[in-house]
C-alpha angles and dihedrals in degrees: 000000000000102000113170095002106130101166116101104214092200091213092290139110117254098262092046091049093050091049091049094050092045091053093045091049092050091049091048092051094046098041099029089218133050136176116226142134120296093243093053091045092053091049090046092052090060090047101046104036094071089048091053090050090050091052091066089073105059102202132135091250094053091046091052092047092051091045090056089057101040103033090201124106096200094053092047090050091049091045095053093039118038101009097046092051091055098044096041097110098035112104095209143309097092097164135059127202115206116187112223097204093223121108120224111259097228102054106359095244117160112257130211142175117238119197142167107259099223094052098061110089094192094069100041115143092224093065093040093050092055093052097043115115118216134162092254093054092063092074092049092048093053090054090046091048090051090052091045093049090052089053092042093054095078089047089053090052091052090051091049090053092049095052097063090048090055091048091048091051090052090052091051090053092053 
């Protein structure tokens, strides 16, 4: 029985597993999105989330600690530069795992896409908040619609004027 054993060994020895997670974390930080298996993504999430939290505090100690995990100067530079500035106000949950639904051809393992949350423009909260429908927004929309309809009235008159001209031109052609 494996009571209380939370580490997924991923079928590798300890040194191989650490090297794998370090390389995956570096790739995730540099590319902002990677495609891997679900098991590796879940193990990577536990590995990389504390590093992302540590990057918020840009001190020599935190840089050295992250460097000991990642072993890659470019990824550490990107983490403390671009990534830290985007995730500065987020309290946690920096990564997202999206299952792709397709199994890998070689061994049939379930594949997923892992990405940094703040770097995907499709799921931004700003765009979602504008489109969200709530009960309170109905009152505001009625006022907006009234203002829009007042502005749209002159446009409707212009369209009404254009339609007879088109009909007249059709009569001339006949």
